[in-house]
Short mmCIF file of C-alpha atoms in Angstrom, two decimals:
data_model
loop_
_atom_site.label_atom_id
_atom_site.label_comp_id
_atom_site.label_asym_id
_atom_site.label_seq_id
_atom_site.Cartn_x
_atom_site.Cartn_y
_atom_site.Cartn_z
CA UNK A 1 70.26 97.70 -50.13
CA UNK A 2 68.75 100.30 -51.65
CA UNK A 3 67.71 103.05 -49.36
CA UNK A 4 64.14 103.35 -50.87
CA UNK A 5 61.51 103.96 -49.04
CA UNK A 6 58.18 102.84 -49.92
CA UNK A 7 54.63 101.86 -48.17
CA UNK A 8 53.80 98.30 -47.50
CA UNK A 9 50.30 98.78 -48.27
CA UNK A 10 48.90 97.34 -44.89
CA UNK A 11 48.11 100.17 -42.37
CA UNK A 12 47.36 100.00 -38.76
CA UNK A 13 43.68 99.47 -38.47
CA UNK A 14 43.60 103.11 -36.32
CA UNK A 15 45.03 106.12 -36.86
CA UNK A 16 46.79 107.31 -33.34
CA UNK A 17 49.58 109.36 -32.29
CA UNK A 18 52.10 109.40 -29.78
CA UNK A 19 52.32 105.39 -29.75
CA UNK A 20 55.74 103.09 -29.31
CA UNK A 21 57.10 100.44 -30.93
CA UNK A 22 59.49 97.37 -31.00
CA UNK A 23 60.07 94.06 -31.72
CA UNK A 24 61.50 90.59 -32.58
CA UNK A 25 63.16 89.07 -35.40
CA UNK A 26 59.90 88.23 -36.80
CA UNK A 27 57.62 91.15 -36.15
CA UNK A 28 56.94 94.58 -34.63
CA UNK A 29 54.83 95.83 -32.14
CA UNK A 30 52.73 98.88 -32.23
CA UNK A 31 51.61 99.72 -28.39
CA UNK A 32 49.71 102.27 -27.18
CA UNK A 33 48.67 105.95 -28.38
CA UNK A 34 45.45 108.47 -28.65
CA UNK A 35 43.56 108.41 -31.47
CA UNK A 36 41.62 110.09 -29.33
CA UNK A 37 40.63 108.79 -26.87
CA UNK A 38 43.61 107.24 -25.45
CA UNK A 39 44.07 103.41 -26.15
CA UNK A 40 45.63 100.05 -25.07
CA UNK A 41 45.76 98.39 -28.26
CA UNK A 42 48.75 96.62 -29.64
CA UNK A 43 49.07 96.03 -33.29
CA UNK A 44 51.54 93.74 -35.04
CA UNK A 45 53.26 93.94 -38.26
CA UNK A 46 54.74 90.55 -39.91
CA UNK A 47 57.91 91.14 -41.20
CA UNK A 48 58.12 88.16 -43.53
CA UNK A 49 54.55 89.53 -45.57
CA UNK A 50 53.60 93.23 -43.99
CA UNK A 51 49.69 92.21 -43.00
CA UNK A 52 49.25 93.55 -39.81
CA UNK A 53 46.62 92.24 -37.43
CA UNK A 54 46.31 92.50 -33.75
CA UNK A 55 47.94 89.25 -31.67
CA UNK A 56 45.25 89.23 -29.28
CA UNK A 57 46.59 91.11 -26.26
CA UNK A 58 46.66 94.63 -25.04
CA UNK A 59 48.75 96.68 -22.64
CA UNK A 60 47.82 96.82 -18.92
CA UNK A 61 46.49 100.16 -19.42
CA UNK A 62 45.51 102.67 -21.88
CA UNK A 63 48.51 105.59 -22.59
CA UNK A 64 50.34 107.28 -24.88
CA UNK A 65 54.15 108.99 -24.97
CA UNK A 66 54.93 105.57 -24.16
CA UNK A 67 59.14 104.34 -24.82
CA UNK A 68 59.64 100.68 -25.78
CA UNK A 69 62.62 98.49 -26.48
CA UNK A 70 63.62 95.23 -26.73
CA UNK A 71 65.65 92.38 -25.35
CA UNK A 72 65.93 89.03 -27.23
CA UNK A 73 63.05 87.56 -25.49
CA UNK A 74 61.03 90.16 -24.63
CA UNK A 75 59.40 93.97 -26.05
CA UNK A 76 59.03 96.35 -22.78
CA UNK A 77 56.78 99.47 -23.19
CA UNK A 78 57.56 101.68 -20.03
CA UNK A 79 56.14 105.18 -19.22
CA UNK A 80 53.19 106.92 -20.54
CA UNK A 81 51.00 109.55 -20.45
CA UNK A 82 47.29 107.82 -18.62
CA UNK A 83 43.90 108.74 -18.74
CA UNK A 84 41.77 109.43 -15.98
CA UNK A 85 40.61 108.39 -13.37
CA UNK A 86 43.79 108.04 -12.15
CA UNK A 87 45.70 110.74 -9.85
CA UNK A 88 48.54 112.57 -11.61
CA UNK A 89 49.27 111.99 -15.35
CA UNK A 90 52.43 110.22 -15.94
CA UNK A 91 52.95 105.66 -15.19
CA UNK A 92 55.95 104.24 -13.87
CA UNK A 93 55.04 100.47 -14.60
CA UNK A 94 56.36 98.57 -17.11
CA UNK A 95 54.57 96.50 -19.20
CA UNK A 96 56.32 93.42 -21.02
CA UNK A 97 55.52 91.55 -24.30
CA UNK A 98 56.81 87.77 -24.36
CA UNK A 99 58.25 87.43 -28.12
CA UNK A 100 57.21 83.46 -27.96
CA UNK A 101 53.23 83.25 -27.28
CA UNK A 102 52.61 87.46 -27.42
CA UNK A 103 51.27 87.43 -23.75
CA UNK A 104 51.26 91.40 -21.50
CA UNK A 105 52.05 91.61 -18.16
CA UNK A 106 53.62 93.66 -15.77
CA UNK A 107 57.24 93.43 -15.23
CA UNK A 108 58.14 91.09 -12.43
CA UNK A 109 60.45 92.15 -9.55
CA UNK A 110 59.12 95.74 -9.01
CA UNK A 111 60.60 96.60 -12.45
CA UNK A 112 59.27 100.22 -12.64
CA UNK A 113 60.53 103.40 -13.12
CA UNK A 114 61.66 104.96 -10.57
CA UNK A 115 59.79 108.44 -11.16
CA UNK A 116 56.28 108.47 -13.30
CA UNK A 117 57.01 109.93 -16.71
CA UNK A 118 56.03 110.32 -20.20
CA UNK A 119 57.60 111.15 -23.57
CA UNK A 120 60.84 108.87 -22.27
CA UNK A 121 63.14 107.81 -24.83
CA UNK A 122 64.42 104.33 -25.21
CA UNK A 123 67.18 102.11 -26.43
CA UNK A 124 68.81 98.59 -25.60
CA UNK A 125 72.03 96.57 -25.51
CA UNK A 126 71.91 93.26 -25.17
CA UNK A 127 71.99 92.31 -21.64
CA UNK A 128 70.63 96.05 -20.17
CA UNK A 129 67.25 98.57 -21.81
CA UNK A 130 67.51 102.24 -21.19
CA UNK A 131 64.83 104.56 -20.31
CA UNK A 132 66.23 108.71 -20.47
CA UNK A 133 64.38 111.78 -19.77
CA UNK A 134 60.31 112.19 -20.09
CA UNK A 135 58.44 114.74 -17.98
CA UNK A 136 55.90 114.29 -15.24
CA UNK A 137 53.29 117.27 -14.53
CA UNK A 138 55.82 120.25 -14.75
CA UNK A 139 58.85 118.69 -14.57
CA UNK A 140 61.16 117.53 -17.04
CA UNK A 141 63.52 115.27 -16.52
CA UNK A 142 67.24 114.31 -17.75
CA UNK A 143 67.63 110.57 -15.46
CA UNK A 144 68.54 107.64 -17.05
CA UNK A 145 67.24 104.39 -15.49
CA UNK A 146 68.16 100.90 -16.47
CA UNK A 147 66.15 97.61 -16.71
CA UNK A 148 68.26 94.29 -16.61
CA UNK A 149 66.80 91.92 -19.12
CA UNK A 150 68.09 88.69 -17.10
CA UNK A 151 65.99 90.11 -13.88
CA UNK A 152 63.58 92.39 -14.94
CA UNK A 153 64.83 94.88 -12.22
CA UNK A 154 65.12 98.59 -12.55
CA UNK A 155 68.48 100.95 -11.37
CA UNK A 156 69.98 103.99 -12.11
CA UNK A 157 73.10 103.30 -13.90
CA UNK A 158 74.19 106.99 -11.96
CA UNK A 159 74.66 109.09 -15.45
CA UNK A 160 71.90 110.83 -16.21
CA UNK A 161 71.37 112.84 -19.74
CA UNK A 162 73.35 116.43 -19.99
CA UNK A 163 70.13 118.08 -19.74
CA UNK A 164 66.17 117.38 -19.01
CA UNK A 165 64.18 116.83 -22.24
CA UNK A 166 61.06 114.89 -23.31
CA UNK A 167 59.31 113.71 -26.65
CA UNK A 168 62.23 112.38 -28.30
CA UNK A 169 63.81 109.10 -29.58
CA UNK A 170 66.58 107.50 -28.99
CA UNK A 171 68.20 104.47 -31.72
CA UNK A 172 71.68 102.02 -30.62
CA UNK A 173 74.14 100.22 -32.23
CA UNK A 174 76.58 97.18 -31.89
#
């Protein structure tokens, strides 16, 4: 109403960079990151009081450059940059927060992305999320894959973005 901007006074208990966010009508979700190292940790923020605290539950594995949306039901946080010991350093999986009882798991029904990559960008409708561009070792990328909220299952919607980019946000409207 106002267009002031101001700090709630209740910080995340860790500084970190490169983390994602989303979240539900009643709070947001703070996933991921390096502060260093590179961590797992989810943080919430209630919107109704601004504490924060942490709901219990962590992402499947520790990353940063992550992109996260939303459906109505559900926050996704896709993508990422991983630590070692794994081979390669970008993650395809998925990992989804349920809105109701703040449980992590993988998405089911193979929803991945197609190609590993961090530094994606995301943004939602309501029925379909979008992940665009990210890189993967020393490629960028410009595709655009889509993640059906009533399956959980991963296309490409066949229009990609203009040109490859990573590291960069993406915001929708009605």
């Amino acid at each position: 109403s106002s267009e002031t901007i101001s700090a709630p006074g209740n910080n995340l208990p860790q500084a970190r960079a490169r983390l994602a966010a989303t979240s539900s009508n009643s709070y947001g979700y703070f996933g991921g990151g390096f502060a260093p190292p590179f961590v797992d940790t989810i943080d919430r923020i209630d919107f109704s009081n601004e504490t924060t605290s942490a709901p219990g539950n962590n992402l499947v594995f520790s990353r940063s450059f992550i992109g996260a949306l939303s459906s109505s039901d559900y926050g996704y946080f896709a993508g990422g940059y991983k630590t070692p010991p794994f081979s390669g350093n970008a993650y395809d999986s998925i990992d989804r927060i349920n809105f109701i009882n703040e449980t992590i798991s993988s998405t089911p029904n193979s929803g991945r992305l197609p190609v590993s990559r961090y530094g994606v960008a995301a943004t939602s409708s309501s029925a379909y999320g979008y992940f665009g561009g990210g890189r993967s070792s020393a490629f960028y990328h410009s595709l655009v894959d889509r993640i059906e909220f009533s399956t959980d299952t991963t296309s490409a919607p066949g229009n990609n973005l203009p040109q490859a980019r990573y590291a960069f946000d993406a915001v929708s409207s009605n």
